[in-house]
């Protein structure tokens, strides 16, 4: 017997797609469209089968392919590149909608499920290539943010720096699917890439819904995208201040995708989300993939709460004290001169009007960010 390569030690227990249990579950999925159930049943993923053995079926003028657990590709079959080019009012789009990168953030998972149900029930006709993702099935099953590592810090190759665990494996796989997807558009006209990564937050927020716009390295912030966010019910935007390991930054930096990390409110268990609270988001995503017109209000600073990062309060030593209540909401602001933290030989006081906190967490290691400080801004 030949010894297999060492990679198998790091890969989870994958399901054989020819097994009876898988075949039965897959047929049920095609019949009923319950992608959450299929994803949770085979949380570790499938044995790779090669392109010719893809798990694919057809819905109304589109091909649906199950690439891996929680990863579903929809390709419209009626879009011929020549036709797309002639109808230049409708440029080709490649759209990723991801959820469950943190497994206990159920509302986004249910939004993606709604889209998949509607596609399989043929209530939505998909007109653009679309990749729908439930990111971390293992942590979905244990109702936790993650099992071993925070998956949303592992993209852009950062998974290479950590010990073997499910999230390390999954980040590498997801990077591969996203790269193949954005590189895989067959039309030779212009293609616009999109990636909306949906989350819910652990803590309360002064503004219930907000989005993080990944750092653009000097490229202008896209106002039409901001208007799209507002029409989704998200009018608080935090502009990213540097490269990061988030899923949305990965697509933005590598594939020039219009990308956002979108926080839709507070974490709740499956079935306890008020889905009516997400109607605008779900309807807009549905309209985007089916190429229906979305009427956008032109950008106006007055319609938004825009924030730029000032910097981090970093925990330097074990002497670190944070004077922000554990339950303090994101975007809470403090009067100028407020003492927010002390540490060995240093303190942090606010210096600017409207200075606000985001993601406060005193329980981090030395050298890590305890709070991100932000300040209101406007666009020219
Ligand atoms: Zn999250």
mmCIF file of C-alpha atoms and ligand atoms in Angstrom:
data_model
loop_
_atom_site.group_PDB
_atom_site.id
_atom_site.type_symbol
_atom_site.label_atom_id
_atom_site.label_comp_id
_atom_site.label_asym_id
_atom_site.label_seq_id
_atom_site.Cartn_x
_atom_site.Cartn_y
_atom_site.Cartn_z
ATOM 1 C CA UNK A 1 0.000 0.000 0.000
ATOM 2 C CA UNK A 2 1.254 3.421 -0.885
ATOM 3 C CA UNK A 3 1.243 6.025 1.803
ATOM 4 C CA UNK A 4 -0.994 8.955 0.959
ATOM 5 C CA UNK A 5 0.372 12.473 0.985
ATOM 6 C CA UNK A 6 0.437 14.276 4.305
ATOM 7 C CA UNK A 7 -2.362 16.655 3.303
ATOM 8 C CA UNK A 8 -4.964 14.020 4.185
ATOM 9 C CA UNK A 9 -3.968 14.447 7.826
ATOM 10 C CA UNK A 10 -5.238 18.006 7.665
ATOM 11 C CA UNK A 11 -8.419 17.343 5.714
ATOM 12 C CA UNK A 12 -11.645 16.475 7.475
ATOM 13 C CA UNK A 13 -13.664 13.319 7.116
ATOM 14 C CA UNK A 14 -15.139 13.849 3.669
ATOM 15 C CA UNK A 15 -18.318 12.236 2.399
ATOM 16 C CA UNK A 16 -18.281 9.945 -0.621
ATOM 17 C CA UNK A 17 -20.893 11.330 -3.018
ATOM 18 C CA UNK A 18 -21.707 7.828 -4.243
ATOM 19 C CA UNK A 19 -22.822 6.702 -0.760
ATOM 20 C CA UNK A 20 -26.522 5.954 -0.235
ATOM 21 C CA UNK A 21 -26.909 8.554 2.502
ATOM 22 C CA UNK A 22 -25.501 11.283 0.287
ATOM 23 C CA UNK A 23 -27.431 10.262 -2.814
ATOM 24 C CA UNK A 24 -30.693 10.302 -0.888
ATOM 25 C CA UNK A 25 -30.005 13.689 0.759
ATOM 26 C CA UNK A 26 -28.956 15.223 -2.557
ATOM 27 C CA UNK A 27 -32.169 14.053 -4.257
ATOM 28 C CA UNK A 28 -34.179 15.526 -1.388
ATOM 29 C CA UNK A 29 -32.364 18.820 -1.813
ATOM 30 C CA UNK A 30 -33.212 18.958 -5.519
ATOM 31 C CA UNK A 31 -36.854 18.226 -4.691
ATOM 32 C CA UNK A 32 -37.270 20.548 -1.702
ATOM 33 C CA UNK A 33 -34.440 23.064 -1.859
ATOM 34 C CA UNK A 34 -33.456 22.813 1.825
ATOM 35 C CA UNK A 35 -29.804 23.828 1.529
ATOM 36 C CA UNK A 36 -29.376 24.375 5.282
ATOM 37 C CA UNK A 37 -30.311 20.725 5.911
ATOM 38 C CA UNK A 38 -27.961 19.405 3.208
ATOM 39 C CA UNK A 39 -25.111 21.626 4.393
ATOM 40 C CA UNK A 40 -25.520 20.614 8.042
ATOM 41 C CA UNK A 41 -25.791 16.903 7.236
ATOM 42 C CA UNK A 42 -22.436 16.861 5.395
ATOM 43 C CA UNK A 43 -20.617 19.537 7.378
ATOM 44 C CA UNK A 44 -17.106 18.400 6.478
ATOM 45 C CA UNK A 45 -17.546 18.445 2.703
ATOM 46 C CA UNK A 46 -17.361 15.939 -0.129
ATOM 47 C CA UNK A 47 -14.650 13.987 -1.859
ATOM 48 C CA UNK A 48 -13.610 16.034 -4.890
ATOM 49 C CA UNK A 49 -15.044 14.552 -8.029
ATOM 50 C CA UNK A 50 -13.578 16.584 -10.855
ATOM 51 C CA UNK A 51 -15.459 18.829 -13.249
ATOM 52 C CA UNK A 52 -16.998 16.003 -15.258
ATOM 53 C CA UNK A 53 -18.679 14.565 -12.183
ATOM 54 C CA UNK A 54 -20.140 17.784 -10.884
ATOM 55 C CA UNK A 55 -23.333 17.470 -8.917
ATOM 56 C CA UNK A 56 -25.502 19.520 -11.261
ATOM 57 C CA UNK A 57 -29.163 19.858 -12.137
ATOM 58 C CA UNK A 58 -31.253 22.300 -14.114
ATOM 59 C CA UNK A 59 -33.861 24.802 -13.045
ATOM 60 C CA UNK A 60 -35.574 27.368 -15.260
ATOM 61 C CA UNK A 61 -32.855 28.230 -17.803
ATOM 62 C CA UNK A 62 -30.070 27.841 -15.281
ATOM 63 C CA UNK A 63 -27.655 25.150 -14.196
ATOM 64 C CA UNK A 64 -27.234 24.581 -10.466
ATOM 65 C CA UNK A 65 -23.992 22.910 -9.334
ATOM 66 C CA UNK A 66 -23.130 21.793 -5.818
ATOM 67 C CA UNK A 67 -19.378 22.457 -5.600
ATOM 68 C CA UNK A 68 -18.920 21.507 -1.950
ATOM 69 C CA UNK A 69 -20.893 21.546 1.242
ATOM 70 C CA UNK A 70 -22.466 24.999 1.527
ATOM 71 C CA UNK A 71 -21.219 26.132 -1.899
ATOM 72 C CA UNK A 72 -23.778 26.378 -4.719
ATOM 73 C CA UNK A 73 -23.048 27.752 -8.194
ATOM 74 C CA UNK A 74 -25.895 29.011 -10.412
ATOM 75 C CA UNK A 75 -25.118 29.618 -14.080
ATOM 76 C CA UNK A 76 -27.770 31.028 -16.427
ATOM 77 C CA UNK A 77 -27.855 28.987 -19.626
ATOM 78 C CA UNK A 78 -29.559 31.520 -21.838
ATOM 79 C CA UNK A 79 -26.835 34.128 -21.562
ATOM 80 C CA UNK A 80 -24.806 33.977 -24.731
ATOM 81 C CA UNK A 81 -21.792 36.241 -24.624
ATOM 82 C CA UNK A 82 -22.701 37.796 -28.003
ATOM 83 C CA UNK A 83 -26.144 38.770 -26.754
ATOM 84 C CA UNK A 84 -24.743 40.251 -23.596
ATOM 85 C CA UNK A 85 -22.303 42.376 -25.540
ATOM 86 C CA UNK A 86 -25.018 43.732 -27.860
ATOM 87 C CA UNK A 87 -27.195 44.651 -24.934
ATOM 88 C CA UNK A 88 -24.561 46.803 -23.305
ATOM 89 C CA UNK A 89 -27.092 48.300 -20.885
ATOM 90 C CA UNK A 90 -26.796 45.007 -19.045
ATOM 91 C CA UNK A 91 -23.136 44.231 -18.441
ATOM 92 C CA UNK A 92 -22.320 40.733 -17.327
ATOM 93 C CA UNK A 93 -22.156 40.310 -13.568
ATOM 94 C CA UNK A 94 -20.572 37.699 -11.327
ATOM 95 C CA UNK A 95 -22.227 37.785 -7.913
ATOM 96 C CA UNK A 96 -21.214 36.116 -4.637
ATOM 97 C CA UNK A 97 -23.596 36.158 -1.690
ATOM 98 C CA UNK A 98 -22.062 34.524 1.381
ATOM 99 C CA UNK A 99 -23.390 33.782 4.860
ATOM 100 C CA UNK A 100 -22.466 31.741 7.915
ATOM 101 C CA UNK A 101 -18.758 32.570 7.871
ATOM 102 C CA UNK A 102 -19.617 32.772 11.559
ATOM 103 C CA UNK A 103 -21.832 29.719 12.103
ATOM 104 C CA UNK A 104 -24.169 31.135 14.744
ATOM 105 C CA UNK A 105 -25.130 34.122 12.585
ATOM 106 C CA UNK A 106 -28.330 32.545 11.387
ATOM 107 C CA UNK A 107 -30.252 35.402 9.747
ATOM 108 C CA UNK A 108 -27.818 35.643 6.812
ATOM 109 C CA UNK A 109 -27.935 31.846 6.401
ATOM 110 C CA UNK A 110 -31.733 32.050 6.238
ATOM 111 C CA UNK A 111 -31.495 34.850 3.641
ATOM 112 C CA UNK A 112 -29.282 32.674 1.429
ATOM 113 C CA UNK A 113 -31.681 29.760 2.026
ATOM 114 C CA UNK A 114 -34.584 31.957 0.890
ATOM 115 C CA UNK A 115 -32.764 32.799 -2.351
ATOM 116 C CA UNK A 116 -31.979 29.132 -2.993
ATOM 117 C CA UNK A 117 -35.561 28.059 -2.232
ATOM 118 C CA UNK A 118 -36.864 30.674 -4.667
ATOM 119 C CA UNK A 119 -34.376 29.639 -7.367
ATOM 120 C CA UNK A 120 -35.198 25.935 -7.041
ATOM 121 C CA UNK A 121 -38.954 26.631 -6.883
ATOM 122 C CA UNK A 122 -38.379 28.711 -10.053
ATOM 123 C CA UNK A 123 -39.776 31.869 -8.464
ATOM 124 C CA UNK A 124 -36.507 33.619 -9.336
ATOM 125 C CA UNK A 125 -34.885 33.289 -12.720
ATOM 126 C CA UNK A 126 -31.166 33.827 -12.300
ATOM 127 C CA UNK A 127 -29.684 35.940 -15.110
ATOM 128 C CA UNK A 128 -26.134 36.383 -13.824
ATOM 129 C CA UNK A 129 -23.557 33.868 -12.639
ATOM 130 C CA UNK A 130 -24.085 33.579 -8.896
ATOM 131 C CA UNK A 131 -22.215 31.773 -6.129
ATOM 132 C CA UNK A 132 -24.183 31.211 -2.907
ATOM 133 C CA UNK A 133 -22.247 30.227 0.214
ATOM 134 C CA UNK A 134 -22.903 28.973 3.735
ATOM 135 C CA UNK A 135 -19.390 29.414 5.041
ATOM 136 C CA UNK A 136 -18.788 27.388 8.191
ATOM 137 C CA UNK A 137 -21.088 24.316 8.450
ATOM 138 C CA UNK A 138 -19.169 22.834 11.410
ATOM 139 C CA UNK A 139 -19.778 25.936 13.520
ATOM 140 C CA UNK A 140 -23.401 26.092 12.263
ATOM 141 C CA UNK A 141 -23.907 22.655 13.803
ATOM 142 C CA UNK A 142 -22.470 23.628 17.183
ATOM 143 C CA UNK A 143 -24.244 27.048 17.087
ATOM 144 C CA UNK A 144 -20.962 28.860 17.667
ATOM 145 C CA UNK A 145 -19.191 31.687 15.902
ATOM 146 C CA UNK A 146 -16.410 29.244 14.998
ATOM 147 C CA UNK A 147 -15.002 25.917 16.143
ATOM 148 C CA UNK A 148 -11.266 26.674 16.515
ATOM 149 C CA UNK A 149 -10.346 29.882 14.651
ATOM 150 C CA UNK A 150 -12.279 32.962 13.501
ATOM 151 C CA UNK A 151 -12.760 32.138 9.809
ATOM 152 C CA UNK A 152 -13.199 35.786 8.871
ATOM 153 C CA UNK A 153 -9.571 36.525 9.752
ATOM 154 C CA UNK A 154 -8.091 33.683 7.690
ATOM 155 C CA UNK A 155 -8.489 34.879 4.091
ATOM 156 C CA UNK A 156 -5.782 36.347 1.865
ATOM 157 C CA UNK A 157 -3.578 33.394 2.751
ATOM 158 C CA UNK A 158 -3.653 34.012 6.506
ATOM 159 C CA UNK A 159 -4.896 30.410 6.909
ATOM 160 C CA UNK A 160 -1.346 29.338 6.068
ATOM 161 C CA UNK A 161 -0.105 30.794 9.357
ATOM 162 C CA UNK A 162 -2.215 28.653 11.708
ATOM 163 C CA UNK A 163 -2.320 25.048 12.913
ATOM 164 C CA UNK A 164 -4.592 22.517 11.195
ATOM 165 C CA UNK A 165 -8.277 22.917 12.030
ATOM 166 C CA UNK A 166 -11.559 22.987 10.122
ATOM 167 C CA UNK A 167 -11.449 26.756 9.581
ATOM 168 C CA UNK A 168 -7.915 26.583 8.137
ATOM 169 C CA UNK A 169 -9.061 23.927 5.662
ATOM 170 C CA UNK A 170 -12.317 25.755 4.869
ATOM 171 C CA UNK A 171 -10.664 29.171 4.263
ATOM 172 C CA UNK A 172 -8.312 27.593 1.731
ATOM 173 C CA UNK A 173 -11.206 25.824 -0.006
ATOM 174 C CA UNK A 174 -13.403 28.952 -0.089
ATOM 175 C CA UNK A 175 -10.552 31.025 -1.538
ATOM 176 C CA UNK A 176 -10.294 28.418 -4.294
ATOM 177 C CA UNK A 177 -14.021 28.455 -5.112
ATOM 178 C CA UNK A 178 -14.124 32.252 -5.146
ATOM 179 C CA UNK A 179 -11.043 32.469 -7.376
ATOM 180 C CA UNK A 180 -12.418 29.873 -9.813
ATOM 181 C CA UNK A 181 -15.747 31.703 -9.866
ATOM 182 C CA UNK A 182 -14.396 35.174 -10.595
ATOM 183 C CA UNK A 183 -11.869 33.784 -13.091
ATOM 184 C CA UNK A 184 -14.495 31.612 -14.730
ATOM 185 C CA UNK A 185 -16.707 34.056 -16.586
ATOM 186 C CA UNK A 186 -16.711 32.884 -20.208
ATOM 187 C CA UNK A 187 -17.967 36.105 -21.797
ATOM 188 C CA UNK A 188 -15.320 38.399 -23.222
ATOM 189 C CA UNK A 189 -17.184 41.629 -22.473
ATOM 190 C CA UNK A 190 -16.869 43.633 -19.298
ATOM 191 C CA UNK A 191 -17.789 41.748 -16.168
ATOM 192 C CA UNK A 192 -18.566 43.429 -12.876
ATOM 193 C CA UNK A 193 -17.789 41.383 -9.763
ATOM 194 C CA UNK A 194 -19.781 41.573 -6.534
ATOM 195 C CA UNK A 195 -19.371 39.968 -3.134
ATOM 196 C CA UNK A 196 -21.805 40.658 -0.313
ATOM 197 C CA UNK A 197 -20.741 38.801 2.856
ATOM 198 C CA UNK A 198 -23.655 38.790 5.291
ATOM 199 C CA UNK A 199 -23.226 38.718 9.067
ATOM 200 C CA UNK A 200 -24.984 39.545 12.302
ATOM 201 C CA UNK A 201 -23.125 41.079 15.260
ATOM 202 C CA UNK A 202 -22.475 39.765 18.777
ATOM 203 C CA UNK A 203 -23.241 43.068 20.464
ATOM 204 C CA UNK A 204 -25.848 45.780 20.127
ATOM 205 C CA UNK A 205 -25.194 48.605 17.749
ATOM 206 C CA UNK A 206 -26.367 52.196 17.942
ATOM 207 C CA UNK A 207 -27.143 51.715 14.255
ATOM 208 C CA UNK A 208 -28.717 48.282 13.882
ATOM 209 C CA UNK A 209 -27.433 47.539 10.389
ATOM 210 C CA UNK A 210 -24.012 48.600 9.159
ATOM 211 C CA UNK A 211 -21.498 47.606 6.533
ATOM 212 C CA UNK A 212 -17.723 47.560 6.432
ATOM 213 C CA UNK A 213 -16.415 48.727 3.074
ATOM 214 C CA UNK A 214 -13.048 46.974 2.544
ATOM 215 C CA UNK A 215 -9.956 49.167 2.271
ATOM 216 C CA UNK A 216 -9.524 50.376 -1.326
ATOM 217 C CA UNK A 217 -5.856 51.466 -1.265
ATOM 218 C CA UNK A 218 -6.605 54.893 -2.695
ATOM 219 C CA UNK A 219 -9.356 53.876 -5.134
ATOM 220 C CA UNK A 220 -12.481 56.020 -4.640
ATOM 221 C CA UNK A 221 -15.384 54.668 -2.590
ATOM 222 C CA UNK A 222 -18.179 53.748 -5.016
ATOM 223 C CA UNK A 223 -21.203 55.963 -4.327
ATOM 224 C CA UNK A 224 -23.581 53.825 -6.364
ATOM 225 C CA UNK A 225 -22.666 50.878 -4.151
ATOM 226 C CA UNK A 226 -23.356 53.030 -1.082
ATOM 227 C CA UNK A 227 -26.766 53.883 -2.537
ATOM 228 C CA UNK A 228 -27.346 50.157 -3.097
ATOM 229 C CA UNK A 229 -26.487 49.505 0.555
ATOM 230 C CA UNK A 230 -28.947 52.216 1.639
ATOM 231 C CA UNK A 231 -31.682 50.656 -0.476
ATOM 232 C CA UNK A 232 -30.925 47.349 1.332
ATOM 233 C CA UNK A 233 -31.620 49.147 4.634
ATOM 234 C CA UNK A 234 -27.934 49.603 5.494
ATOM 235 C CA UNK A 235 -27.005 53.299 5.757
ATOM 236 C CA UNK A 236 -24.182 53.154 8.300
ATOM 237 C CA UNK A 237 -20.863 52.525 6.591
ATOM 238 C CA UNK A 238 -17.434 52.041 8.129
ATOM 239 C CA UNK A 239 -14.624 52.585 5.639
ATOM 240 C CA UNK A 240 -11.825 50.033 6.012
ATOM 241 C CA UNK A 241 -8.430 51.498 6.885
ATOM 242 C CA UNK A 242 -6.046 48.752 5.816
ATOM 243 C CA UNK A 243 -5.648 45.280 4.311
ATOM 244 C CA UNK A 244 -7.273 42.512 6.349
ATOM 245 C CA UNK A 245 -8.049 38.793 6.340
ATOM 246 C CA UNK A 246 -11.811 39.143 5.821
ATOM 247 C CA UNK A 247 -13.727 37.336 3.111
ATOM 248 C CA UNK A 248 -14.987 40.585 1.555
ATOM 249 C CA UNK A 249 -11.484 42.103 1.524
ATOM 250 C CA UNK A 250 -10.235 38.970 -0.276
ATOM 251 C CA UNK A 251 -12.683 39.492 -3.161
ATOM 252 C CA UNK A 252 -12.212 43.244 -3.218
ATOM 253 C CA UNK A 253 -8.415 43.173 -3.241
ATOM 254 C CA UNK A 254 -7.917 40.220 -5.607
ATOM 255 C CA UNK A 255 -10.849 40.510 -8.007
ATOM 256 C CA UNK A 256 -11.808 44.203 -7.830
ATOM 257 C CA UNK A 257 -15.222 43.070 -6.619
ATOM 258 C CA UNK A 258 -17.691 45.530 -5.177
ATOM 259 C CA UNK A 259 -17.607 43.942 -1.752
ATOM 260 C CA UNK A 260 -18.933 44.570 1.740
ATOM 261 C CA UNK A 261 -19.069 42.843 5.108
ATOM 262 C CA UNK A 262 -22.680 43.534 6.033
ATOM 263 C CA UNK A 263 -23.868 43.382 9.650
ATOM 264 C CA UNK A 264 -27.630 42.945 9.738
ATOM 265 C CA UNK A 265 -28.395 43.166 13.460
ATOM 266 C CA UNK A 266 -28.014 40.943 16.482
ATOM 267 C CA UNK A 267 -27.210 37.208 16.514
ATOM 268 C CA UNK A 268 -30.197 34.938 17.198
ATOM 269 C CA UNK A 269 -30.726 31.156 16.976
ATOM 270 C CA UNK A 270 -32.265 29.533 13.884
ATOM 271 C CA UNK A 271 -35.987 30.230 13.619
ATOM 272 C CA UNK A 272 -35.892 33.257 15.958
ATOM 273 C CA UNK A 273 -35.058 35.852 13.337
ATOM 274 C CA UNK A 274 -37.736 38.283 12.252
ATOM 275 C CA UNK A 275 -37.179 37.814 8.535
ATOM 276 C CA UNK A 276 -39.394 40.842 7.782
ATOM 277 C CA UNK A 277 -36.481 42.911 9.120
ATOM 278 C CA UNK A 278 -34.393 41.713 6.148
ATOM 279 C CA UNK A 279 -36.969 42.054 3.367
ATOM 280 C CA UNK A 280 -35.225 44.986 1.670
ATOM 281 C CA UNK A 281 -31.903 43.109 1.670
ATOM 282 C CA UNK A 282 -33.385 39.838 0.409
ATOM 283 C CA UNK A 283 -35.476 41.545 -2.274
ATOM 284 C CA UNK A 284 -32.521 43.571 -3.552
ATOM 285 C CA UNK A 285 -30.244 40.533 -3.734
ATOM 286 C CA UNK A 286 -32.987 38.652 -5.544
ATOM 287 C CA UNK A 287 -33.401 41.552 -7.996
ATOM 288 C CA UNK A 288 -29.633 41.724 -8.525
ATOM 289 C CA UNK A 289 -29.223 38.070 -9.502
ATOM 290 C CA UNK A 290 -32.351 38.108 -11.685
ATOM 291 C CA UNK A 291 -31.341 41.380 -13.385
ATOM 292 C CA UNK A 292 -34.451 43.270 -12.347
ATOM 293 C CA UNK A 293 -34.122 47.005 -12.169
ATOM 294 C CA UNK A 294 -33.333 48.415 -8.730
ATOM 295 C CA UNK A 295 -34.148 52.089 -8.417
ATOM 296 C CA UNK A 296 -31.449 53.837 -6.414
ATOM 297 C CA UNK A 297 -31.539 57.298 -4.886
ATOM 298 C CA UNK A 298 -28.420 59.203 -5.877
ATOM 299 C CA UNK A 299 -25.809 59.453 -3.142
ATOM 300 C CA UNK A 300 -26.327 62.137 -0.491
ATOM 301 C CA UNK A 301 -24.154 62.338 2.645
ATOM 302 C CA UNK A 302 -27.270 63.275 4.640
ATOM 303 C CA UNK A 303 -28.764 59.814 4.055
ATOM 304 C CA UNK A 304 -25.803 58.049 5.725
ATOM 305 C CA UNK A 305 -23.796 57.675 8.897
ATOM 306 C CA UNK A 306 -20.293 57.382 7.448
ATOM 307 C CA UNK A 307 -17.296 56.577 9.634
ATOM 308 C CA UNK A 308 -13.589 56.371 9.022
ATOM 309 C CA UNK A 309 -11.132 54.608 11.292
ATOM 310 C CA UNK A 310 -8.905 56.659 13.566
ATOM 311 C CA UNK A 311 -6.902 53.734 14.866
ATOM 312 C CA UNK A 312 -6.884 50.919 17.379
ATOM 313 C CA UNK A 313 -6.685 50.915 21.132
ATOM 314 C CA UNK A 314 -4.242 48.054 21.538
ATOM 315 C CA UNK A 315 -3.838 46.073 24.726
ATOM 316 C CA UNK A 316 -0.130 46.347 25.514
ATOM 317 C CA UNK A 317 0.186 44.665 28.894
ATOM 318 C CA UNK A 318 -1.731 42.802 31.614
ATOM 319 C CA UNK A 319 -2.245 46.208 33.284
ATOM 320 C CA UNK A 320 -4.694 47.109 30.509
ATOM 321 C CA UNK A 321 -8.049 48.489 31.719
ATOM 322 C CA UNK A 322 -10.901 49.360 29.389
ATOM 323 C CA UNK A 323 -13.472 51.839 30.723
ATOM 324 C CA UNK A 324 -16.125 50.872 28.209
ATOM 325 C CA UNK A 325 -19.045 48.828 29.544
ATOM 326 C CA UNK A 326 -19.142 45.223 28.300
ATOM 327 C CA UNK A 327 -22.578 45.837 26.868
ATOM 328 C CA UNK A 328 -21.651 49.135 25.182
ATOM 329 C CA UNK A 329 -23.115 49.352 21.696
ATOM 330 C CA UNK A 330 -21.041 49.671 18.551
ATOM 331 C CA UNK A 331 -20.812 53.329 17.433
ATOM 332 C CA UNK A 332 -21.314 54.716 20.949
ATOM 333 C CA UNK A 333 -19.640 58.140 20.944
ATOM 334 C CA UNK A 334 -17.933 59.967 23.805
ATOM 335 C CA UNK A 335 -17.266 63.638 24.586
ATOM 336 C CA UNK A 336 -13.785 64.918 23.752
ATOM 337 C CA UNK A 337 -11.360 64.182 26.601
ATOM 338 C CA UNK A 338 -13.074 61.002 27.853
ATOM 339 C CA UNK A 339 -10.655 58.463 29.341
ATOM 340 C CA UNK A 340 -11.347 55.141 27.571
ATOM 341 C CA UNK A 341 -8.427 52.988 28.649
ATOM 342 C CA UNK A 342 -5.239 52.841 30.680
ATOM 343 C CA UNK A 343 -2.278 50.534 30.259
ATOM 344 C CA UNK A 344 1.345 50.347 31.355
ATOM 345 C CA UNK A 345 2.650 53.955 31.037
ATOM 346 C CA UNK A 346 -0.178 55.081 28.732
ATOM 347 C CA UNK A 347 -3.808 56.077 28.495
ATOM 348 C CA UNK A 348 -6.308 56.732 25.738
ATOM 349 C CA UNK A 349 -8.502 59.837 25.749
ATOM 350 C CA UNK A 350 -10.814 60.890 22.944
ATOM 351 C CA UNK A 351 -9.575 63.939 21.061
ATOM 352 C CA UNK A 352 -12.122 64.498 18.271
ATOM 353 C CA UNK A 353 -15.844 65.358 18.190
ATOM 354 C CA UNK A 354 -17.991 62.290 17.550
ATOM 355 C CA UNK A 355 -15.218 59.816 18.338
ATOM 356 C CA UNK A 356 -16.916 56.407 18.641
ATOM 357 C CA UNK A 357 -16.083 52.822 19.519
ATOM 358 C CA UNK A 358 -16.539 49.719 17.360
ATOM 359 C CA UNK A 359 -15.953 46.075 18.358
ATOM 360 C CA UNK A 360 -14.796 46.737 21.967
ATOM 361 C CA UNK A 361 -13.349 43.618 23.614
ATOM 362 C CA UNK A 362 -11.105 43.837 26.688
ATOM 363 C CA UNK A 363 -10.496 40.058 26.639
ATOM 364 C CA UNK A 364 -7.838 39.986 23.942
ATOM 365 C CA UNK A 365 -4.200 38.990 24.154
ATOM 366 C CA UNK A 366 -1.399 41.503 24.644
ATOM 367 C CA UNK A 367 -0.585 43.194 21.360
ATOM 368 C CA UNK A 368 -4.130 42.753 20.005
ATOM 369 C CA UNK A 369 -6.834 45.286 19.247
ATOM 370 C CA UNK A 370 -9.242 45.926 22.130
ATOM 371 C CA UNK A 371 -11.276 48.659 20.410
ATOM 372 C CA UNK A 372 -11.420 50.201 16.948
ATOM 373 C CA UNK A 373 -11.861 53.970 17.224
ATOM 374 C CA UNK A 374 -13.822 55.659 14.455
ATOM 375 C CA UNK A 375 -14.921 59.183 13.654
ATOM 376 C CA UNK A 376 -17.751 60.545 11.459
ATOM 377 C CA UNK A 377 -16.800 61.522 7.921
ATOM 378 C CA UNK A 378 -18.413 62.615 4.656
ATOM 379 C CA UNK A 379 -17.608 61.964 1.005
ATOM 380 C CA UNK A 380 -16.783 64.775 -1.399
HETATM 381 ZN ZN1 LIG B 1 -19.904 37.606 11.693
#
